[in-house]
Amino acid sequence: MEPHTGYGQTVAKIILFGEHAVVYGHPAIALPLTSLRMTADVTPTGGTAQESTLSGLGWTGRLQAAPARFASIARAAEVASAFAGHPDAGLHIATHSDFPPERGLGSSAAAAGAVIRGVLDAFDVPATRQEIFELTQQAETVAHGRPSGLDAVATSADTPVHFQGGQPTDLDYALDAWIVIADSGEEGSTLETVTHVRSRYDADPAATSVVLDRLGAITGEVVDDMRAGDIADMGDRMTEAHHLLAGLGVSDERLDAMVTAAVGAGALGAKLTGGGRGGCVIALAADEDSAHRIEEALVLAGARATWVHAPQPGTFAGEGAR
Ligand code: PMV
């Protein structure tokens, strides 16, 4: 078949539980936000890879001249073209994203994953889930040094993902609750907060381990909550996790204020998500009305944007695994 415009799609993700602790071998749970999509249309131009262009995510121009934050997209196009057997193909890549970059929502892995799928589709080259994961990781390595793989998996999943020791497992439990996501408007630096936690750990391993161990235990307890459909319990653990993360020094005033506002407005629980010190807060709501009340409170507390994630159809707690 002749090359044609290929299409790729991925989604945003949040870390529900376990950020930072996952770096120390504890489990984490990430949730794909299937309503917030990243798409890529990839058109082979007949030119060379040098001439490839990108439009979207705030940039229009030659891919090779794009700012550093697009390095993972350039690398995604390169590794996927090579995989497809067209290493020097010129491409026009057009992306569209429903969510902002640099907020812990997985934008860079989502963009890389969408572009990789678009390239493979353009050349009609099939790939397994594992092959696409490996290509995405190659692209992410440019952006993040040593990515855990959590983002690469979660941005192409449709049920929550459990992640430990570099190994993802699908939880196969839908979350029977509403989640409100609120953007602080501040870019978070995951590298900075991961480095901060590392220096605390090095300075006082015993005290820091107590906190990390509890964060890890919370993730384990939440797996049971999800299985049992106990969202009230999960909410309590969410707020506890926020306070533990704040104690590690990865929260900030605005994130704390948003968590307090969400809980004050009836959230079952709330916490920062991802690296922290900027980025987003998530709050758990029992129903849609409550989710919208929490959303309003979060805006009053300084959120620049909010999204409401509805429970996904599928296997709900109590019905067993798919
Ligand atoms: O900011 P995000 O969503 O990329 O999440 C970072 C999660 C950390 O646990 C803080 C770091 C990591 O590599 O797992």
Short mmCIF file of C-alpha atoms and ligand atoms in Angstrom, two decimals:
data_model
loop_
_atom_site.label_atom_id
_atom_site.label_comp_id
_atom_site.label_asym_id
_atom_site.label_seq_id
_atom_site.Cartn_x
_atom_site.Cartn_y
_atom_site.Cartn_z
CA MET A 1 0.00 0.00 0.00
CA GLU A 2 1.15 3.54 -0.78
CA PRO A 3 2.14 5.70 2.21
CA HIS A 4 -0.81 7.83 3.34
CA THR A 5 -1.61 10.09 6.29
CA GLY A 6 -1.32 7.98 9.41
CA TYR A 7 -3.16 8.57 12.66
CA GLY A 8 -2.06 7.98 16.21
CA GLN A 9 -3.84 8.61 19.47
CA THR A 10 -2.92 8.42 23.15
CA VAL A 11 -4.33 9.92 26.35
CA ALA A 12 -3.26 11.92 29.40
CA LYS A 13 -2.46 10.16 32.66
CA ILE A 14 -2.37 10.98 36.33
CA ILE A 15 -0.54 9.19 39.09
CA LEU A 16 -3.27 8.23 41.56
CA PHE A 17 -0.89 6.92 44.23
CA GLY A 18 2.78 6.19 44.71
CA GLU A 19 4.75 9.03 43.08
CA HIS A 20 8.24 9.44 44.55
CA ALA A 21 7.89 6.19 46.55
CA VAL A 22 7.93 4.32 43.20
CA VAL A 23 11.50 5.55 42.67
CA TYR A 24 12.45 3.54 45.81
CA GLY A 25 10.84 0.32 44.60
CA HIS A 26 7.35 0.84 46.04
CA PRO A 27 4.23 0.35 43.89
CA ALA A 28 2.36 3.14 42.11
CA ILE A 29 -1.03 3.33 40.39
CA ALA A 30 -1.53 5.49 37.31
CA LEU A 31 -4.88 6.24 35.69
CA PRO A 32 -5.27 6.94 31.97
CA LEU A 33 -7.58 9.95 31.42
CA THR A 34 -9.35 8.64 28.37
CA SER A 35 -11.29 11.86 27.85
CA LEU A 36 -8.10 13.96 27.44
CA ARG A 37 -6.58 12.94 24.15
CA MET A 38 -3.37 13.56 22.23
CA THR A 39 -3.59 12.92 18.49
CA ALA A 40 -1.03 12.95 15.68
CA ASP A 41 -1.59 13.02 11.93
CA VAL A 42 1.57 11.95 10.14
CA THR A 43 1.94 12.51 6.39
CA PRO A 44 4.95 11.21 4.44
CA THR A 45 6.04 14.10 2.19
CA GLY A 46 8.36 12.33 -0.23
CA GLY A 47 11.23 14.53 1.03
CA THR A 48 14.00 13.63 3.47
CA ALA A 49 13.92 13.34 7.27
CA GLN A 50 15.95 16.58 7.46
CA GLU A 51 12.98 18.41 5.95
CA SER A 52 10.35 16.97 8.34
CA THR A 53 7.98 19.52 9.86
CA LEU A 54 5.85 19.74 12.99
CA SER A 55 2.77 21.79 13.69
CA GLY A 56 1.07 21.66 17.05
CA LEU A 57 1.87 21.90 20.77
CA GLY A 58 2.75 25.56 20.21
CA TRP A 59 5.28 25.10 17.41
CA THR A 60 5.19 25.21 13.64
CA GLY A 61 8.37 24.67 11.69
CA ARG A 62 11.14 22.26 10.87
CA LEU A 63 11.27 19.39 13.36
CA GLN A 64 15.05 19.56 13.65
CA ALA A 65 14.92 23.27 14.52
CA ALA A 66 12.20 22.82 17.18
CA PRO A 67 12.99 23.82 20.82
CA ALA A 68 14.43 21.25 23.21
CA ARG A 69 11.01 20.34 24.64
CA PHE A 70 10.18 18.71 21.28
CA ALA A 71 13.24 16.47 21.38
CA SER A 72 11.14 13.43 22.30
CA ILE A 73 8.80 14.02 19.33
CA ALA A 74 11.75 14.30 16.94
CA ARG A 75 13.20 11.12 18.41
CA ALA A 76 9.79 9.40 18.23
CA ALA A 77 9.56 10.19 14.50
CA GLU A 78 13.13 8.94 13.99
CA VAL A 79 12.79 5.62 15.83
CA ALA A 80 9.35 4.87 14.37
CA SER A 81 10.50 5.65 10.79
CA ALA A 82 13.47 3.35 11.26
CA PHE A 83 11.20 0.63 12.70
CA ALA A 84 8.89 1.05 9.69
CA GLY A 85 11.82 0.58 7.30
CA HIS A 86 11.82 4.21 6.09
CA PRO A 87 14.63 5.75 8.18
CA ASP A 88 15.06 8.80 5.97
CA ALA A 89 11.42 9.57 5.24
CA GLY A 90 10.33 13.22 5.32
CA LEU A 91 7.19 13.64 7.42
CA HIS A 92 4.71 16.33 8.22
CA ILE A 93 3.46 15.81 11.76
CA ALA A 94 0.39 17.62 13.06
CA THR A 95 -0.47 17.11 16.71
CA HIS A 96 -3.43 18.15 18.81
CA SER A 97 -3.61 17.94 22.58
CA ASP A 98 -6.54 18.37 24.96
CA PHE A 99 -4.19 18.98 27.92
CA PRO A 100 -1.17 21.17 28.76
CA PRO A 101 2.47 20.03 28.79
CA GLU A 102 4.77 20.09 31.85
CA ARG A 103 2.01 19.48 34.42
CA GLY A 104 2.59 15.83 35.24
CA LEU A 105 -0.17 14.74 32.85
CA GLY A 106 2.18 12.69 30.68
CA SER A 107 2.30 15.08 27.72
CA SER A 108 5.74 14.07 26.47
CA ALA A 109 5.06 10.30 26.54
CA ALA A 110 1.60 10.87 25.06
CA ALA A 111 3.05 12.96 22.21
CA ALA A 112 5.78 10.42 21.50
CA GLY A 113 3.26 7.56 21.58
CA ALA A 114 0.82 9.32 19.25
CA VAL A 115 3.57 10.20 16.75
CA ILE A 116 4.95 6.64 16.79
CA ARG A 117 1.49 5.20 16.11
CA GLY A 118 0.93 7.80 13.37
CA VAL A 119 4.20 6.91 11.63
CA LEU A 120 3.50 3.16 11.81
CA ASP A 121 -0.02 3.72 10.47
CA ALA A 122 1.28 5.93 7.60
CA PHE A 123 3.52 3.08 6.41
CA ASP A 124 1.02 0.33 7.33
CA VAL A 125 3.52 -1.37 9.60
CA PRO A 126 2.00 -3.36 12.47
CA ALA A 127 3.67 -3.39 15.89
CA THR A 128 2.91 -5.13 19.16
CA ARG A 129 2.07 -3.23 22.32
CA GLN A 130 5.52 -4.14 23.67
CA GLU A 131 7.27 -2.84 20.53
CA ILE A 132 5.37 0.46 20.74
CA PHE A 133 6.26 0.70 24.44
CA GLU A 134 9.95 0.21 23.64
CA LEU A 135 9.88 2.84 20.89
CA THR A 136 8.14 5.28 23.26
CA GLN A 137 10.75 4.62 25.92
CA GLN A 138 13.52 5.39 23.41
CA ALA A 139 11.85 8.75 22.70
CA GLU A 140 11.25 9.45 26.40
CA THR A 141 14.88 8.78 27.24
CA VAL A 142 15.74 11.95 25.32
CA ALA A 143 13.29 14.00 27.40
CA HIS A 144 13.71 12.45 30.84
CA GLY A 145 17.03 10.63 31.08
CA ARG A 146 15.81 7.46 32.79
CA PRO A 147 12.04 7.23 32.47
CA SER A 148 10.41 4.63 34.72
CA GLY A 149 8.08 3.61 31.89
CA LEU A 150 4.96 4.48 33.89
CA ASP A 151 3.99 7.34 31.55
CA ALA A 152 4.66 5.31 28.40
CA VAL A 153 2.33 2.56 29.63
CA ALA A 154 -0.38 4.70 31.21
CA THR A 155 -0.78 7.08 28.24
CA SER A 156 -1.79 4.14 26.05
CA ALA A 157 -3.83 2.18 28.58
CA ASP A 158 -7.56 2.15 29.18
CA THR A 159 -7.70 0.83 32.73
CA PRO A 160 -5.60 1.79 35.78
CA VAL A 161 -2.02 0.55 35.68
CA HIS A 162 -0.15 -0.85 38.67
CA PHE A 163 3.58 -0.29 38.40
CA GLN A 164 6.41 -1.65 40.51
CA GLY A 165 10.08 -2.29 39.90
CA GLY A 166 9.75 -1.29 36.26
CA GLN A 167 6.94 -3.81 35.70
CA PRO A 168 3.45 -2.66 34.71
CA THR A 169 0.33 -4.72 35.33
CA ASP A 170 -3.17 -3.76 34.23
CA LEU A 171 -5.36 -3.57 37.31
CA ASP A 172 -8.49 -4.33 35.27
CA TYR A 173 -10.62 -2.47 37.77
CA ALA A 174 -12.41 0.64 36.63
CA LEU A 175 -12.56 3.36 39.26
CA ASP A 176 -16.16 3.93 40.30
CA ALA A 177 -15.64 7.55 41.31
CA TRP A 178 -15.28 10.96 39.73
CA ILE A 179 -11.90 12.60 39.66
CA VAL A 180 -11.37 16.33 39.46
CA ILE A 181 -8.00 17.41 38.09
CA ALA A 182 -6.85 20.96 38.74
CA ASP A 183 -3.86 22.64 37.13
CA SER A 184 -1.92 24.98 39.41
CA GLY A 185 -0.69 26.79 36.30
CA GLU A 186 2.90 26.27 37.46
CA GLU A 187 5.29 24.01 35.58
CA GLY A 188 6.54 21.26 37.85
CA SER A 189 10.12 20.03 37.62
CA THR A 190 10.06 16.31 38.34
CA LEU A 191 13.87 16.17 38.16
CA GLU A 192 14.11 18.87 40.85
CA THR A 193 11.69 17.19 43.27
CA VAL A 194 13.13 13.71 42.70
CA THR A 195 16.59 15.17 43.48
CA HIS A 196 15.21 16.88 46.58
CA VAL A 197 13.75 13.63 47.94
CA ARG A 198 17.03 11.86 47.18
CA SER A 199 19.02 14.39 49.21
CA ARG A 200 16.62 14.01 52.15
CA TYR A 201 16.97 10.27 51.89
CA ASP A 202 20.76 10.50 51.85
CA ALA A 203 20.75 12.90 54.83
CA ASP A 204 18.30 10.86 56.94
CA PRO A 205 17.55 7.45 55.43
CA ALA A 206 15.68 6.13 58.48
CA ALA A 207 13.15 8.96 58.77
CA THR A 208 12.68 9.28 55.02
CA SER A 209 12.14 5.54 54.65
CA VAL A 210 9.31 5.65 57.18
CA VAL A 211 7.46 8.13 54.93
CA LEU A 212 8.26 6.30 51.68
CA ASP A 213 7.25 2.96 53.22
CA ARG A 214 3.90 4.40 54.30
CA LEU A 215 3.34 5.85 50.80
CA GLY A 216 4.07 2.40 49.38
CA ALA A 217 1.72 0.74 51.88
CA ILE A 218 -1.06 3.20 50.96
CA THR A 219 -0.80 2.12 47.31
CA GLY A 220 -1.21 -1.51 48.37
CA GLU A 221 -4.25 -0.64 50.50
CA VAL A 222 -5.79 1.30 47.61
CA VAL A 223 -5.60 -1.76 45.34
CA ASP A 224 -7.84 -3.49 47.92
CA ASP A 225 -10.11 -0.42 48.08
CA MET A 226 -10.48 -0.46 44.31
CA ARG A 227 -11.30 -4.14 44.30
CA ALA A 228 -13.91 -3.62 47.05
CA GLY A 229 -15.24 -0.36 45.57
CA ASP A 230 -14.46 1.48 48.82
CA ILE A 231 -13.97 5.00 47.53
CA ALA A 232 -14.42 6.67 50.94
CA ASP A 233 -11.42 4.78 52.26
CA MET A 234 -9.49 5.58 49.12
CA GLY A 235 -10.26 9.28 49.62
CA ASP A 236 -8.85 9.23 53.16
CA ARG A 237 -5.67 7.59 51.89
CA MET A 238 -5.42 10.20 49.15
CA THR A 239 -5.36 13.08 51.61
CA GLU A 240 -2.94 11.17 53.85
CA ALA A 241 -0.65 10.66 50.85
CA HIS A 242 -0.74 14.40 50.12
CA HIS A 243 0.37 15.23 53.66
CA LEU A 244 3.17 12.66 53.47
CA LEU A 245 4.35 14.12 50.14
CA ALA A 246 4.15 17.63 51.60
CA GLY A 247 6.26 16.39 54.51
CA LEU A 248 8.85 15.24 51.99
CA GLY A 249 8.98 18.81 50.67
CA VAL A 250 7.47 18.27 47.23
CA SER A 251 4.27 20.30 47.68
CA ASP A 252 3.91 24.08 47.68
CA GLU A 253 1.47 26.68 49.01
CA ARG A 254 -0.82 26.65 46.01
CA LEU A 255 -1.05 22.85 45.88
CA ASP A 256 -1.73 22.73 49.65
CA ALA A 257 -4.42 25.41 49.29
CA MET A 258 -6.07 23.51 46.45
CA VAL A 259 -6.09 20.26 48.46
CA THR A 260 -7.65 22.05 51.44
CA ALA A 261 -10.24 23.72 49.20
CA ALA A 262 -11.19 20.42 47.54
CA VAL A 263 -11.66 18.61 50.85
CA GLY A 264 -13.59 21.64 52.22
CA ALA A 265 -15.92 21.40 49.21
CA GLY A 266 -16.74 17.76 49.91
CA ALA A 267 -13.99 15.80 48.15
CA LEU A 268 -13.50 12.32 49.61
CA GLY A 269 -9.78 13.09 49.42
CA ALA A 270 -7.26 15.12 47.45
CA LYS A 271 -3.54 15.16 46.74
CA LEU A 272 -0.88 16.49 44.43
CA THR A 273 -0.11 14.20 41.50
CA GLY A 274 3.25 13.54 39.85
CA GLY A 275 6.51 15.23 40.74
CA GLY A 276 4.92 18.14 42.67
CA ARG A 277 5.98 21.78 43.31
CA GLY A 278 3.73 22.88 40.51
CA GLY A 279 1.71 20.64 38.24
CA CYS A 280 -1.70 19.35 39.23
CA VAL A 281 -3.86 18.34 42.15
CA ILE A 282 -6.43 15.52 41.96
CA ALA A 283 -9.57 15.16 44.06
CA LEU A 284 -11.91 12.22 44.47
CA ALA A 285 -15.67 12.86 44.25
CA ALA A 286 -18.57 10.51 44.92
CA ASP A 287 -20.82 11.88 42.16
CA GLU A 288 -21.02 14.40 39.37
CA ASP A 289 -22.64 17.22 41.39
CA SER A 290 -19.97 16.91 44.04
CA ALA A 291 -17.28 16.91 41.33
CA HIS A 292 -18.57 20.23 39.97
CA ARG A 293 -18.74 21.81 43.45
CA ILE A 294 -15.13 20.74 44.05
CA GLU A 295 -14.15 22.13 40.65
CA GLU A 296 -15.57 25.55 41.58
CA ALA A 297 -13.74 25.52 44.91
CA LEU A 298 -10.49 24.63 43.15
CA VAL A 299 -10.86 27.54 40.75
CA LEU A 300 -11.41 29.89 43.72
CA ALA A 301 -8.27 28.43 45.32
CA GLY A 302 -6.22 29.39 42.25
CA ALA A 303 -6.58 26.55 39.73
CA ARG A 304 -5.92 27.76 36.18
CA ALA A 305 -7.77 24.90 34.54
CA THR A 306 -9.84 21.97 35.73
CA TRP A 307 -11.09 18.74 34.19
CA VAL A 308 -13.63 16.25 35.48
CA HIS A 309 -12.97 12.60 34.75
CA ALA A 310 -16.11 10.46 34.84
CA PRO A 311 -16.09 6.81 35.92
CA GLN A 312 -15.24 4.70 32.92
CA PRO A 313 -17.56 2.00 31.69
CA GLY A 314 -16.10 -1.45 32.13
CA THR A 315 -15.53 -3.67 35.07
CA PHE A 316 -16.64 -2.02 38.22
CA ALA A 317 -15.66 -3.02 41.68
CA GLY A 318 -17.49 -6.05 42.90
CA GLU A 319 -17.99 -7.46 39.43
CA GLY A 320 -14.59 -9.11 39.29
CA ALA A 321 -11.74 -8.68 36.86
CA ARG A 322 -12.18 -8.68 33.11
O1 PMV B 1 5.66 14.32 37.15
P1 PMV B 1 5.37 12.98 36.55
O2 PMV B 1 3.90 12.75 36.29
O3 PMV B 1 6.23 12.64 35.39
O4 PMV B 1 5.63 11.90 37.68
C1 PMV B 1 6.84 11.74 38.34
C2 PMV B 1 6.75 10.56 39.25
C3 PMV B 1 7.93 10.40 40.17
O5 PMV B 1 7.64 9.28 40.99
C4 PMV B 1 8.08 11.61 41.07
C5 PMV B 1 9.23 10.17 39.40
C6 PMV B 1 9.31 8.86 38.64
O6 PMV B 1 10.21 8.74 37.77
O7 PMV B 1 8.55 7.92 38.92
#
